[in-house]
């Protein structure tokens, strides 16, 4: 605080003093924190609060929050940062404190609802949780007993927890997990997986000397707030930052180097940088020698098993000789001299080189997975993998506690999520579900959507509407959601689930070189229990009957197997009270007492047992300063019954599994790849029919510049960028956030606008392969010429005046199906003030709800990673006389045909040994190994 005062004082006019910012109250006062009521000002009226820690649920970062619960009304008055959270350290982005808006949203769903009319008609009846449990459990039970396990699917948008759903789905014995990963991060994941056997990066930003981001981490990236604060720390300590992004994001504006690459050319630039590192000998030779599978490459690809390391380096230079800075300039538009300069900066940073790509270029382009692979190549060459200031595999920096008595993995393999055409996908081919159902590949009997809004989020939402309304294709649809959304409108049951301060979850994320866990809590329940009350279920303390999922799934599972004969119930029995149904408190108590190293001891130091400690602080740091995990020695007990093969791998003699690798005479764990090294050469790619991509390389994008003619109005549309203030669906009912952000104009460069005769605010029509949308222009120098961009957060809709998606964020629309598969959506009116229990709803001054664009995108599944390639080749036209702002037109017949075209590019399984997927590849909710075989 003193440092803050000093630094702020330096900017003040002479004579003005600084009032210290209020610190968070000390934990000793969290049971009874007293402050004056701001609303009573100027009178000094004391208010008493229970301060309860929880974790934010408005993005994946899981930052800490402190809820201030009014002890008179048991209402949450505000949310602030939790200083005891190791990643967020008391700070939040705007979305954290705005949780309080979501809690008090007058339009939120407070009770379980069942549809009363036709699906999508919008008539509902309130029902009890007991009835929900009975009706849904009996359907699931029937499907399981009839051997139709693959007809049960749980489709999650934002998990927000670690572990509980594995217990549920694996106890049911189903392969029913589906995710949103393939519209988010699967391309980047594959690139990392091929290198290191772990599919995400964890940059140690705060200790870096050079940071290269192919993303916008300072404003909205993955693990946004925890990363942003560490990037700024590094900058304050002298680190330089480079940002590759065709758009001058707020992140790029803070960088030392803005590299506005032509979309899809990023891998070419990265490989050219790699070439410079090699040519100028700016590499960490020892690291590359010790930790890459260069010998395997020389043996397999150069038929030279006797080659030495210097031979390999010579060969490497040859492989990347074509990637000159001049070639990269032609592809990307970045001057060759700047590429050389940044490469030298990277080389000079050496092992303190932090990098990240998450969605961005990887998610936008055909072959985007080679972007993360090429980025990883720079980390490998500089030896900055797993180092202080470098970039580690994410799993090193994430702690997932193991709960008691886990079910066996399932024996099933669900081809509706894991089709044979995409054996290397990361992960489920979630957004292709409508086409699979239309093709008759299967049927879904019970479909849960959970914090997931595919109609609005996924490409070609109209195809989702078509299958969701068809009861032959989807028998029972239950939407578990904290707020109304466009998909819940098409459900049979709408089940209100808690927000950040209304549920239990355990989360850990790879935010920095540390492992921590954080505990989400239902803050009113905890505050009232501190005051001596008791609750059987969290919905008894939450607003209305908003429940939490842990308790819901426990009760549902118990109802499916009430007498235990199906073998399900036992996984939901208390480890403390045999034969009794477990309580949510017991579930977490067991984990904290048995599964988190150091927590019982830390708690004991405060005279607490582990659960009360976590209830008090909300987070715990398990280990910090984690580097060089690959060097962990195999201990003598691990080496018993092993042998070392010709590739220096330590193999178990019992089952042939690889346990580690011998490097320079020492047996260590290495990386979880087949070679236990970082795989420059991927035998997996070769074995699985993609030999041309066995090395880090460059795949020209489906929106390559040579395929576009600007004179004909053709552009690349970047539809993926996030805003710092909104997140997909969940922030729709946060009034503060919608007041800040409610418009998504199309960014277009001044030179392009001139060519088209456009000015800021004027309407334009953006034509895609399957339709069009009408949006306003924002003319700017902050984007590459030839590229246009539109944020995907906007364009929420509702079809009823006072029902459905919240009125803070949505336009009232008219949706018409004009012929089979031909859909037209027109805004009837934008956002308007409305009367409610919250007087702010009558003060709404904005009218714009933005324009939805994802509906007009055909699916474009990368044939290898399975990623939907978000970038679009579009044609920009002036609007016609009938066109109005927000108009959307799509033809799902065309999207189906395009799905088929992209499908034809795949090289389906089986792979070696009749496998569906390489055994060493990660998979969420991994089944038994036997299920990997056809
Ligand atoms: S970055 Fe913002 S939205 Fe995400 S968890 Fe942290 S506070 Fe919440």
CSV table of C-alpha atoms in Angstrom, one decimal, residues 380-801:
chain,number,residue,atom,x,y,z
A,380,UNK,CA,12.4,-25.7,-27.7
A,381,UNK,CA,15.2,-24.0,-29.6
A,382,UNK,CA,15.8,-21.4,-26.9
A,383,UNK,CA,15.6,-24.1,-24.1
A,384,UNK,CA,12.8,-22.1,-22.5
A,385,UNK,CA,10.6,-25.1,-21.8
A,386,UNK,CA,9.9,-25.5,-18.1
A,387,UNK,CA,12.3,-22.8,-17.1
A,388,UNK,CA,12.0,-19.7,-14.9
A,389,UNK,CA,10.6,-17.1,-17.2
A,390,UNK,CA,9.9,-19.7,-19.9
A,391,UNK,CA,6.9,-21.8,-20.8
A,392,UNK,CA,5.9,-25.0,-19.1
A,393,UNK,CA,3.4,-27.7,-19.9
A,394,UNK,CA,0.2,-26.6,-18.3
A,395,UNK,CA,-0.3,-29.8,-16.3
A,396,UNK,CA,2.8,-29.0,-14.2
A,397,UNK,CA,1.0,-25.9,-12.9
A,398,UNK,CA,-2.4,-27.3,-12.2
A,399,UNK,CA,-3.4,-29.4,-9.2
A,400,UNK,CA,-6.3,-31.7,-9.4
A,401,UNK,CA,-7.1,-33.4,-6.1
A,402,UNK,CA,-8.1,-37.0,-6.3
A,403,UNK,CA,-11.4,-37.8,-4.5
A,404,UNK,CA,-12.3,-41.0,-2.7
A,405,UNK,CA,-13.5,-44.3,-4.4
A,406,UNK,CA,-13.5,-43.4,-8.1
A,407,UNK,CA,-15.5,-45.4,-10.5
A,408,UNK,CA,-13.7,-47.5,-13.2
A,409,UNK,CA,-13.4,-45.8,-16.6
A,410,UNK,CA,-16.2,-46.6,-18.9
A,411,UNK,CA,-16.0,-49.3,-21.5
A,412,UNK,CA,-18.0,-47.4,-24.1
A,413,UNK,CA,-16.8,-45.2,-27.0
A,414,UNK,CA,-19.3,-42.7,-28.2
A,415,UNK,CA,-18.9,-42.0,-31.9
A,416,UNK,CA,-21.3,-39.1,-31.7
A,417,UNK,CA,-18.6,-37.2,-29.9
A,418,UNK,CA,-15.5,-39.1,-31.1
A,419,UNK,CA,-16.2,-40.0,-34.7
A,420,UNK,CA,-13.7,-42.2,-36.6
A,421,UNK,CA,-12.9,-39.5,-39.1
A,422,UNK,CA,-11.1,-37.4,-36.5
A,423,UNK,CA,-8.8,-39.8,-34.6
A,424,UNK,CA,-6.4,-36.9,-33.6
A,425,UNK,CA,-9.0,-34.4,-32.6
A,426,UNK,CA,-8.7,-32.4,-29.4
A,427,UNK,CA,-11.4,-33.1,-28.3
A,428,UNK,CA,-15.0,-34.1,-28.9
A,429,UNK,CA,-16.4,-33.0,-32.3
A,430,UNK,CA,-19.1,-31.1,-30.4
A,431,UNK,CA,-20.3,-28.7,-33.0
A,432,UNK,CA,-20.8,-31.4,-35.6
A,433,UNK,CA,-23.5,-33.1,-33.5
A,434,UNK,CA,-26.4,-31.7,-35.6
A,435,UNK,CA,-24.9,-33.1,-38.8
A,436,UNK,CA,-24.2,-36.5,-37.2
A,437,UNK,CA,-27.8,-36.6,-36.0
A,438,UNK,CA,-29.1,-35.5,-39.4
A,439,UNK,CA,-27.0,-38.2,-41.0
A,440,UNK,CA,-28.6,-40.8,-38.7
A,441,UNK,CA,-25.3,-41.7,-37.0
A,442,UNK,CA,-27.2,-42.0,-33.7
A,443,UNK,CA,-29.9,-40.6,-31.5
A,444,UNK,CA,-29.8,-38.9,-28.1
A,445,UNK,CA,-32.3,-40.0,-25.5
A,446,UNK,CA,-31.3,-37.7,-22.7
A,447,UNK,CA,-29.3,-34.5,-23.5
A,448,UNK,CA,-28.0,-32.2,-20.8
A,449,UNK,CA,-26.7,-28.8,-21.8
A,450,UNK,CA,-24.8,-27.2,-19.0
A,451,UNK,CA,-23.6,-23.6,-19.1
A,452,UNK,CA,-23.7,-24.2,-22.8
A,453,UNK,CA,-25.6,-22.3,-25.5
A,454,UNK,CA,-24.8,-24.0,-28.8
A,455,UNK,CA,-27.6,-22.3,-30.7
A,456,UNK,CA,-25.9,-19.0,-30.2
A,457,UNK,CA,-22.2,-19.9,-29.6
A,458,UNK,CA,-21.5,-22.5,-32.3
A,459,UNK,CA,-21.3,-22.0,-36.0
A,460,UNK,CA,-24.5,-22.5,-37.9
A,461,UNK,CA,-26.8,-22.2,-34.9
A,462,UNK,CA,-29.9,-22.7,-37.1
A,463,UNK,CA,-28.9,-26.4,-37.7
A,464,UNK,CA,-28.8,-26.7,-33.9
A,465,UNK,CA,-32.3,-25.2,-33.7
A,466,UNK,CA,-33.4,-27.8,-36.3
A,467,UNK,CA,-32.2,-30.8,-34.3
A,468,UNK,CA,-33.1,-29.5,-30.9
A,469,UNK,CA,-36.7,-29.1,-31.8
A,470,UNK,CA,-36.9,-32.6,-33.3
A,471,UNK,CA,-37.9,-35.0,-30.6
A,472,UNK,CA,-36.9,-38.0,-32.8
A,473,UNK,CA,-33.3,-36.8,-32.7
A,474,UNK,CA,-33.1,-35.6,-29.1
A,475,UNK,CA,-35.6,-37.2,-26.8
A,476,UNK,CA,-35.2,-35.2,-23.6
A,477,UNK,CA,-33.3,-32.0,-23.2
A,478,UNK,CA,-32.5,-30.6,-19.8
A,479,UNK,CA,-30.7,-27.2,-19.8
A,480,UNK,CA,-28.7,-26.6,-16.6
A,481,UNK,CA,-28.1,-22.9,-16.6
A,482,UNK,CA,-27.9,-19.9,-14.3
A,483,UNK,CA,-29.6,-17.7,-16.9
A,484,UNK,CA,-32.0,-17.9,-19.8
A,485,UNK,CA,-30.3,-18.4,-23.1
A,486,UNK,CA,-31.2,-19.2,-26.7
A,487,UNK,CA,-30.7,-22.9,-26.3
A,488,UNK,CA,-32.6,-23.2,-23.0
A,489,UNK,CA,-35.6,-21.9,-24.9
A,490,UNK,CA,-35.5,-25.3,-26.8
A,491,UNK,CA,-35.3,-27.5,-23.7
A,492,UNK,CA,-37.9,-29.7,-21.9
A,493,UNK,CA,-36.5,-28.8,-18.5
A,494,UNK,CA,-34.8,-25.6,-17.6
A,495,UNK,CA,-32.9,-26.2,-14.4
A,496,UNK,CA,-31.5,-23.1,-12.6
A,497,UNK,CA,-28.0,-23.6,-11.4
A,498,UNK,CA,-25.9,-21.4,-9.2
A,499,UNK,CA,-23.6,-18.6,-10.1
A,500,UNK,CA,-20.2,-18.0,-8.6
A,501,UNK,CA,-21.4,-17.5,-5.1
A,502,UNK,CA,-24.1,-20.1,-5.2
A,503,UNK,CA,-22.4,-23.5,-5.6
A,504,UNK,CA,-19.4,-25.7,-4.6
A,505,UNK,CA,-16.6,-26.4,-7.0
A,506,UNK,CA,-12.9,-27.0,-6.8
A,507,UNK,CA,-10.8,-25.4,-9.5
A,508,UNK,CA,-7.2,-25.0,-10.3
A,509,UNK,CA,-5.6,-23.4,-13.4
A,510,UNK,CA,-2.2,-23.0,-14.8
A,511,UNK,CA,-1.8,-19.3,-14.2
A,512,UNK,CA,1.9,-19.3,-13.3
A,513,UNK,CA,4.7,-21.5,-12.0
A,514,UNK,CA,2.6,-22.7,-9.0
A,515,UNK,CA,0.0,-25.3,-8.2
A,516,UNK,CA,-3.1,-24.1,-6.3
A,517,UNK,CA,-6.6,-25.0,-5.6
A,518,UNK,CA,-9.6,-22.7,-5.1
A,519,UNK,CA,-12.9,-23.4,-3.5
A,520,UNK,CA,-16.1,-22.0,-4.9
A,521,UNK,CA,-18.8,-21.7,-2.2
A,522,UNK,CA,-22.5,-20.9,-1.8
A,523,UNK,CA,-21.8,-17.8,0.1
A,524,UNK,CA,-25.2,-17.2,1.7
A,525,UNK,CA,-25.4,-20.8,2.8
A,526,UNK,CA,-21.9,-20.5,4.3
A,527,UNK,CA,-22.7,-17.2,6.0
A,528,UNK,CA,-25.9,-18.5,7.5
A,529,UNK,CA,-24.2,-21.7,8.6
A,530,UNK,CA,-21.6,-19.6,10.4
A,531,UNK,CA,-24.5,-18.1,12.2
A,532,UNK,CA,-25.7,-21.5,13.3
A,533,UNK,CA,-28.3,-22.5,10.7
A,534,UNK,CA,-28.3,-25.8,8.9
A,535,UNK,CA,-29.3,-26.7,5.4
A,536,UNK,CA,-29.7,-30.1,3.7
A,537,UNK,CA,-29.4,-28.6,0.2
A,538,UNK,CA,-27.9,-25.4,-1.1
A,539,UNK,CA,-31.1,-24.4,-2.9
A,540,UNK,CA,-32.6,-23.8,0.5
A,541,UNK,CA,-30.2,-20.9,1.0
A,542,UNK,CA,-29.9,-19.6,-2.6
A,543,UNK,CA,-32.3,-17.2,-4.2
A,544,UNK,CA,-35.6,-19.0,-5.2
A,545,UNK,CA,-34.7,-22.7,-5.6
A,546,UNK,CA,-31.5,-22.2,-7.5
A,547,UNK,CA,-29.5,-25.3,-6.9
A,548,UNK,CA,-25.9,-26.4,-7.3
A,549,UNK,CA,-24.8,-29.2,-9.5
A,550,UNK,CA,-22.8,-31.4,-7.1
A,551,UNK,CA,-26.0,-31.9,-5.1
A,552,UNK,CA,-28.1,-32.3,-8.1
A,553,UNK,CA,-26.0,-35.0,-9.7
A,554,UNK,CA,-25.6,-36.8,-6.4
A,555,UNK,CA,-29.4,-36.9,-5.9
A,556,UNK,CA,-30.0,-37.8,-9.6
A,557,UNK,CA,-27.5,-40.7,-9.4
A,558,UNK,CA,-29.1,-41.9,-6.2
A,559,UNK,CA,-32.5,-41.8,-7.9
A,560,UNK,CA,-31.2,-43.8,-10.9
A,561,UNK,CA,-30.0,-46.6,-8.6
A,562,UNK,CA,-32.0,-46.3,-5.4
A,563,UNK,CA,-31.2,-49.8,-4.1
A,564,UNK,CA,-27.6,-49.9,-5.4
A,565,UNK,CA,-28.2,-52.9,-7.7
A,566,UNK,CA,-26.9,-51.1,-10.8
A,567,UNK,CA,-23.6,-50.4,-9.1
A,568,UNK,CA,-24.0,-46.6,-9.3
A,569,UNK,CA,-25.2,-45.7,-5.8
A,570,UNK,CA,-22.0,-46.7,-4.0
A,571,UNK,CA,-20.1,-43.9,-5.6
A,572,UNK,CA,-22.4,-41.4,-3.9
A,573,UNK,CA,-22.3,-42.9,-0.5
A,574,UNK,CA,-20.6,-41.0,2.3
A,575,UNK,CA,-17.0,-42.1,3.2
A,576,UNK,CA,-17.9,-41.1,6.7
A,577,UNK,CA,-21.3,-42.7,7.1
A,578,UNK,CA,-21.4,-46.0,5.2
A,579,UNK,CA,-24.5,-46.6,3.2
A,580,UNK,CA,-25.8,-43.0,3.5
A,581,UNK,CA,-26.0,-40.5,0.7
A,582,UNK,CA,-22.9,-38.2,0.7
A,583,UNK,CA,-23.4,-34.6,1.5
A,584,UNK,CA,-21.5,-31.9,-0.5
A,585,UNK,CA,-19.7,-31.0,2.7
A,586,UNK,CA,-18.4,-34.5,3.2
A,587,UNK,CA,-17.3,-34.7,-0.4
A,588,UNK,CA,-15.0,-31.7,-0.1
A,589,UNK,CA,-14.0,-32.5,3.5
A,590,UNK,CA,-12.6,-35.9,2.4
A,591,UNK,CA,-10.6,-34.2,-0.4
A,592,UNK,CA,-9.2,-31.5,1.8
A,593,UNK,CA,-8.3,-34.0,4.5
A,594,UNK,CA,-6.7,-36.6,2.3
A,595,UNK,CA,-5.8,-35.4,-1.1
A,596,UNK,CA,-4.2,-31.9,-0.9
A,597,UNK,CA,-0.5,-32.1,0.3
A,598,UNK,CA,0.3,-29.5,3.0
A,599,UNK,CA,-3.3,-28.4,3.5
A,600,UNK,CA,-4.0,-30.3,6.8
A,601,UNK,CA,-0.7,-29.0,8.2
A,602,UNK,CA,-1.5,-25.4,7.1
A,603,UNK,CA,-4.9,-25.7,8.7
A,604,UNK,CA,-3.5,-27.1,11.9
A,605,UNK,CA,-1.2,-24.1,12.3
A,606,UNK,CA,-4.4,-22.0,12.6
A,607,UNK,CA,-6.1,-24.5,14.9
A,608,UNK,CA,-8.5,-25.5,12.1
A,609,UNK,CA,-9.2,-28.7,10.3
A,610,UNK,CA,-8.8,-28.6,6.5
A,611,UNK,CA,-12.5,-28.0,5.4
A,612,UNK,CA,-13.0,-25.0,7.8
A,613,UNK,CA,-9.6,-23.6,6.6
A,614,UNK,CA,-10.8,-23.8,2.9
A,615,UNK,CA,-14.1,-22.3,3.9
A,616,UNK,CA,-12.2,-19.5,5.6
A,617,UNK,CA,-9.6,-18.6,2.9
A,618,UNK,CA,-11.1,-20.1,-0.3
A,619,UNK,CA,-7.8,-21.1,-1.8
A,620,UNK,CA,-4.6,-22.9,-1.0
A,621,UNK,CA,-1.2,-22.9,-2.8
A,622,UNK,CA,0.1,-26.5,-2.9
A,623,UNK,CA,3.6,-25.9,-4.4
A,624,UNK,CA,5.3,-22.9,-6.0
A,625,UNK,CA,8.3,-22.2,-8.3
A,626,UNK,CA,7.8,-25.3,-10.4
A,627,UNK,CA,10.4,-25.7,-13.1
A,628,UNK,CA,12.2,-28.5,-14.8
A,629,UNK,CA,9.8,-31.3,-13.9
A,630,UNK,CA,11.1,-33.4,-16.7
A,631,UNK,CA,14.3,-33.8,-14.8
A,632,UNK,CA,12.6,-35.5,-11.9
A,633,UNK,CA,14.7,-38.7,-11.3
A,634,UNK,CA,13.0,-42.1,-11.3
A,635,UNK,CA,13.5,-43.5,-7.8
A,636,UNK,CA,14.9,-47.0,-7.3
A,637,UNK,CA,11.4,-48.3,-6.5
A,638,UNK,CA,10.1,-47.0,-9.8
A,639,UNK,CA,13.1,-48.6,-11.6
A,640,UNK,CA,12.3,-52.1,-10.3
A,641,UNK,CA,11.1,-54.4,-13.1
A,642,UNK,CA,12.1,-52.1,-15.9
A,643,UNK,CA,14.4,-52.2,-18.8
A,644,UNK,CA,15.9,-49.6,-21.1
A,645,UNK,CA,15.3,-49.9,-24.8
A,646,UNK,CA,17.5,-48.7,-27.7
A,647,UNK,CA,15.8,-45.3,-27.7
A,648,UNK,CA,16.9,-44.9,-24.0
A,649,UNK,CA,13.3,-45.2,-22.8
A,650,UNK,CA,12.6,-46.9,-19.4
A,651,UNK,CA,10.0,-49.5,-20.0
A,652,UNK,CA,7.9,-51.5,-17.5
A,653,UNK,CA,8.5,-55.2,-18.0
A,654,UNK,CA,5.0,-55.9,-16.8
A,655,UNK,CA,3.0,-54.1,-19.3
A,656,UNK,CA,5.5,-52.4,-21.7
A,657,UNK,CA,4.5,-48.9,-20.6
A,658,UNK,CA,7.1,-46.1,-20.8
A,659,UNK,CA,8.0,-44.7,-17.4
A,660,UNK,CA,10.8,-42.4,-18.3
A,661,UNK,CA,13.9,-41.9,-20.2
A,662,UNK,CA,17.7,-42.1,-19.7
A,663,UNK,CA,19.3,-38.7,-20.4
A,664,UNK,CA,23.1,-38.4,-20.1
A,665,UNK,CA,23.1,-41.5,-17.9
A,666,UNK,CA,20.3,-40.5,-15.6
A,667,UNK,CA,16.8,-42.1,-15.5
A,668,UNK,CA,14.3,-39.3,-15.3
A,669,UNK,CA,10.5,-39.0,-16.0
A,670,UNK,CA,10.8,-36.8,-19.1
A,671,UNK,CA,7.7,-35.7,-21.0
A,672,UNK,CA,4.6,-38.0,-21.5
A,673,UNK,CA,5.2,-38.5,-25.2
A,674,UNK,CA,6.1,-41.9,-26.8
A,675,UNK,CA,9.8,-40.9,-26.9
A,676,UNK,CA,9.6,-39.2,-23.4
A,677,UNK,CA,11.3,-36.3,-25.2
A,678,UNK,CA,10.0,-33.2,-26.8
A,679,UNK,CA,8.9,-34.5,-30.2
A,680,UNK,CA,10.3,-32.5,-33.1
A,681,UNK,CA,9.5,-35.5,-35.3
A,682,UNK,CA,6.1,-37.0,-34.7
A,683,UNK,CA,6.0,-40.7,-35.5
A,684,UNK,CA,2.3,-40.5,-34.5
A,685,UNK,CA,1.5,-38.1,-37.4
A,686,UNK,CA,3.3,-40.4,-39.8
A,687,UNK,CA,1.6,-43.5,-38.5
A,688,UNK,CA,-1.8,-41.9,-38.6
A,689,UNK,CA,-1.6,-41.0,-42.3
A,690,UNK,CA,-0.2,-37.5,-42.1
A,691,UNK,CA,3.5,-38.0,-42.9
A,692,UNK,CA,3.7,-34.6,-44.6
A,693,UNK,CA,3.0,-33.0,-41.2
A,694,UNK,CA,5.5,-35.1,-39.1
A,695,UNK,CA,7.5,-31.9,-38.4
A,696,UNK,CA,6.5,-28.4,-37.3
A,697,UNK,CA,5.4,-26.8,-40.5
A,698,UNK,CA,3.2,-24.3,-42.2
A,699,UNK,CA,-0.2,-25.0,-43.7
A,700,UNK,CA,-1.7,-22.2,-45.8
A,701,UNK,CA,-5.0,-21.2,-44.3
A,702,UNK,CA,-8.4,-21.6,-46.0
A,703,UNK,CA,-8.4,-17.8,-46.0
A,704,UNK,CA,-5.0,-17.4,-47.6
A,705,UNK,CA,-4.6,-14.0,-49.2
A,706,UNK,CA,-4.0,-15.5,-52.7
A,707,UNK,CA,-7.6,-16.8,-52.7
A,708,UNK,CA,-9.2,-13.4,-52.1
A,709,UNK,CA,-9.9,-10.6,-54.5
A,710,UNK,CA,-10.4,-7.3,-52.7
A,711,UNK,CA,-11.5,-5.6,-55.8
A,712,UNK,CA,-14.6,-7.9,-55.7
A,713,UNK,CA,-15.2,-7.0,-52.0
A,714,UNK,CA,-13.6,-10.2,-50.6
A,715,UNK,CA,-12.1,-10.0,-47.2
A,716,UNK,CA,-11.1,-12.2,-44.3
A,717,UNK,CA,-13.4,-11.9,-41.3
A,718,UNK,CA,-11.9,-12.4,-37.9
A,719,UNK,CA,-15.0,-13.3,-35.7
A,720,UNK,CA,-13.2,-14.6,-32.7
A,721,UNK,CA,-12.1,-11.6,-30.6
A,722,UNK,CA,-13.2,-11.3,-27.0
A,723,UNK,CA,-14.0,-8.2,-25.2
A,724,UNK,CA,-12.6,-7.8,-21.7
A,725,UNK,CA,-16.1,-7.0,-20.3
A,726,UNK,CA,-18.2,-9.9,-21.6
A,727,UNK,CA,-18.0,-13.6,-21.9
A,728,UNK,CA,-20.1,-15.6,-24.3
A,729,UNK,CA,-23.5,-16.2,-22.8
A,730,UNK,CA,-23.1,-15.9,-19.0
A,731,UNK,CA,-22.5,-12.2,-18.7
A,732,UNK,CA,-25.8,-11.4,-20.5
A,733,UNK,CA,-27.5,-10.6,-17.3
A,734,UNK,CA,-24.8,-8.4,-15.7
A,735,UNK,CA,-26.2,-4.9,-16.1
A,736,UNK,CA,-22.9,-3.1,-15.5
A,737,UNK,CA,-21.2,-5.1,-18.2
A,738,UNK,CA,-23.9,-4.5,-20.7
A,739,UNK,CA,-23.9,-0.8,-20.0
A,740,UNK,CA,-20.2,-0.8,-20.9
A,741,UNK,CA,-20.3,-3.1,-23.9
A,742,UNK,CA,-23.4,-3.5,-26.1
A,743,UNK,CA,-22.2,-3.0,-29.7
A,744,UNK,CA,-20.0,-5.0,-32.1
A,745,UNK,CA,-19.4,-3.0,-35.2
A,746,UNK,CA,-17.2,-4.4,-38.0
A,747,UNK,CA,-13.6,-3.1,-37.8
A,748,UNK,CA,-12.5,-2.1,-41.3
A,749,UNK,CA,-9.3,-0.3,-42.3
A,750,UNK,CA,-9.6,3.2,-43.6
A,751,UNK,CA,-8.2,2.3,-47.0
A,752,UNK,CA,-10.8,-0.5,-47.4
A,753,UNK,CA,-13.6,1.8,-46.2
A,754,UNK,CA,-12.5,4.4,-48.8
A,755,UNK,CA,-12.6,1.8,-51.5
A,756,UNK,CA,-16.1,0.8,-50.4
A,757,UNK,CA,-17.2,4.3,-49.8
A,758,UNK,CA,-18.0,3.6,-46.2
A,759,UNK,CA,-18.0,5.7,-43.1
A,760,UNK,CA,-18.2,4.7,-39.4
A,761,UNK,CA,-21.7,3.9,-38.4
A,762,UNK,CA,-23.0,3.1,-41.9
A,763,UNK,CA,-24.6,-0.3,-42.6
A,764,UNK,CA,-22.9,-3.0,-44.6
A,765,UNK,CA,-23.8,-6.5,-45.6
A,766,UNK,CA,-21.4,-9.3,-44.8
A,767,UNK,CA,-21.9,-12.3,-47.0
A,768,UNK,CA,-20.6,-15.7,-45.9
A,769,UNK,CA,-20.9,-19.1,-47.7
A,770,UNK,CA,-24.3,-19.8,-46.2
A,771,UNK,CA,-25.9,-16.4,-45.7
A,772,UNK,CA,-25.3,-12.9,-44.5
A,773,UNK,CA,-25.6,-10.5,-41.6
A,774,UNK,CA,-26.0,-6.7,-41.6
A,775,UNK,CA,-23.9,-4.7,-39.3
A,776,UNK,CA,-22.4,-1.2,-38.9
A,777,UNK,CA,-18.9,-0.2,-39.9
A,778,UNK,CA,-16.2,1.1,-37.6
A,779,UNK,CA,-13.5,2.6,-39.7
A,780,UNK,CA,-10.1,2.4,-38.1
A,781,UNK,CA,-6.3,2.2,-38.7
A,782,UNK,CA,-6.2,-0.5,-36.0
A,783,UNK,CA,-6.6,-3.4,-38.3
A,784,UNK,CA,-4.7,-4.8,-41.3
A,785,UNK,CA,-6.0,-3.7,-44.7
A,786,UNK,CA,-7.9,-6.6,-46.3
A,787,UNK,CA,-9.1,-7.9,-42.9
A,788,UNK,CA,-12.3,-7.1,-41.1
A,789,UNK,CA,-13.1,-8.1,-37.5
A,790,UNK,CA,-16.2,-8.4,-35.4
A,791,UNK,CA,-16.4,-9.4,-31.7
A,792,UNK,CA,-18.5,-12.5,-31.1
A,793,UNK,CA,-20.0,-11.4,-27.8
A,794,UNK,CA,-23.0,-9.6,-29.1
A,795,UNK,CA,-26.2,-10.3,-30.9
A,796,UNK,CA,-28.2,-12.0,-28.1
A,797,UNK,CA,-31.9,-12.5,-28.9
A,798,UNK,CA,-35.2,-13.4,-27.5
A,799,UNK,CA,-38.4,-14.2,-29.3
A,800,UNK,CA,-40.9,-13.1,-26.7
A,801,UNK,CA,-41.3,-9.6,-25.4
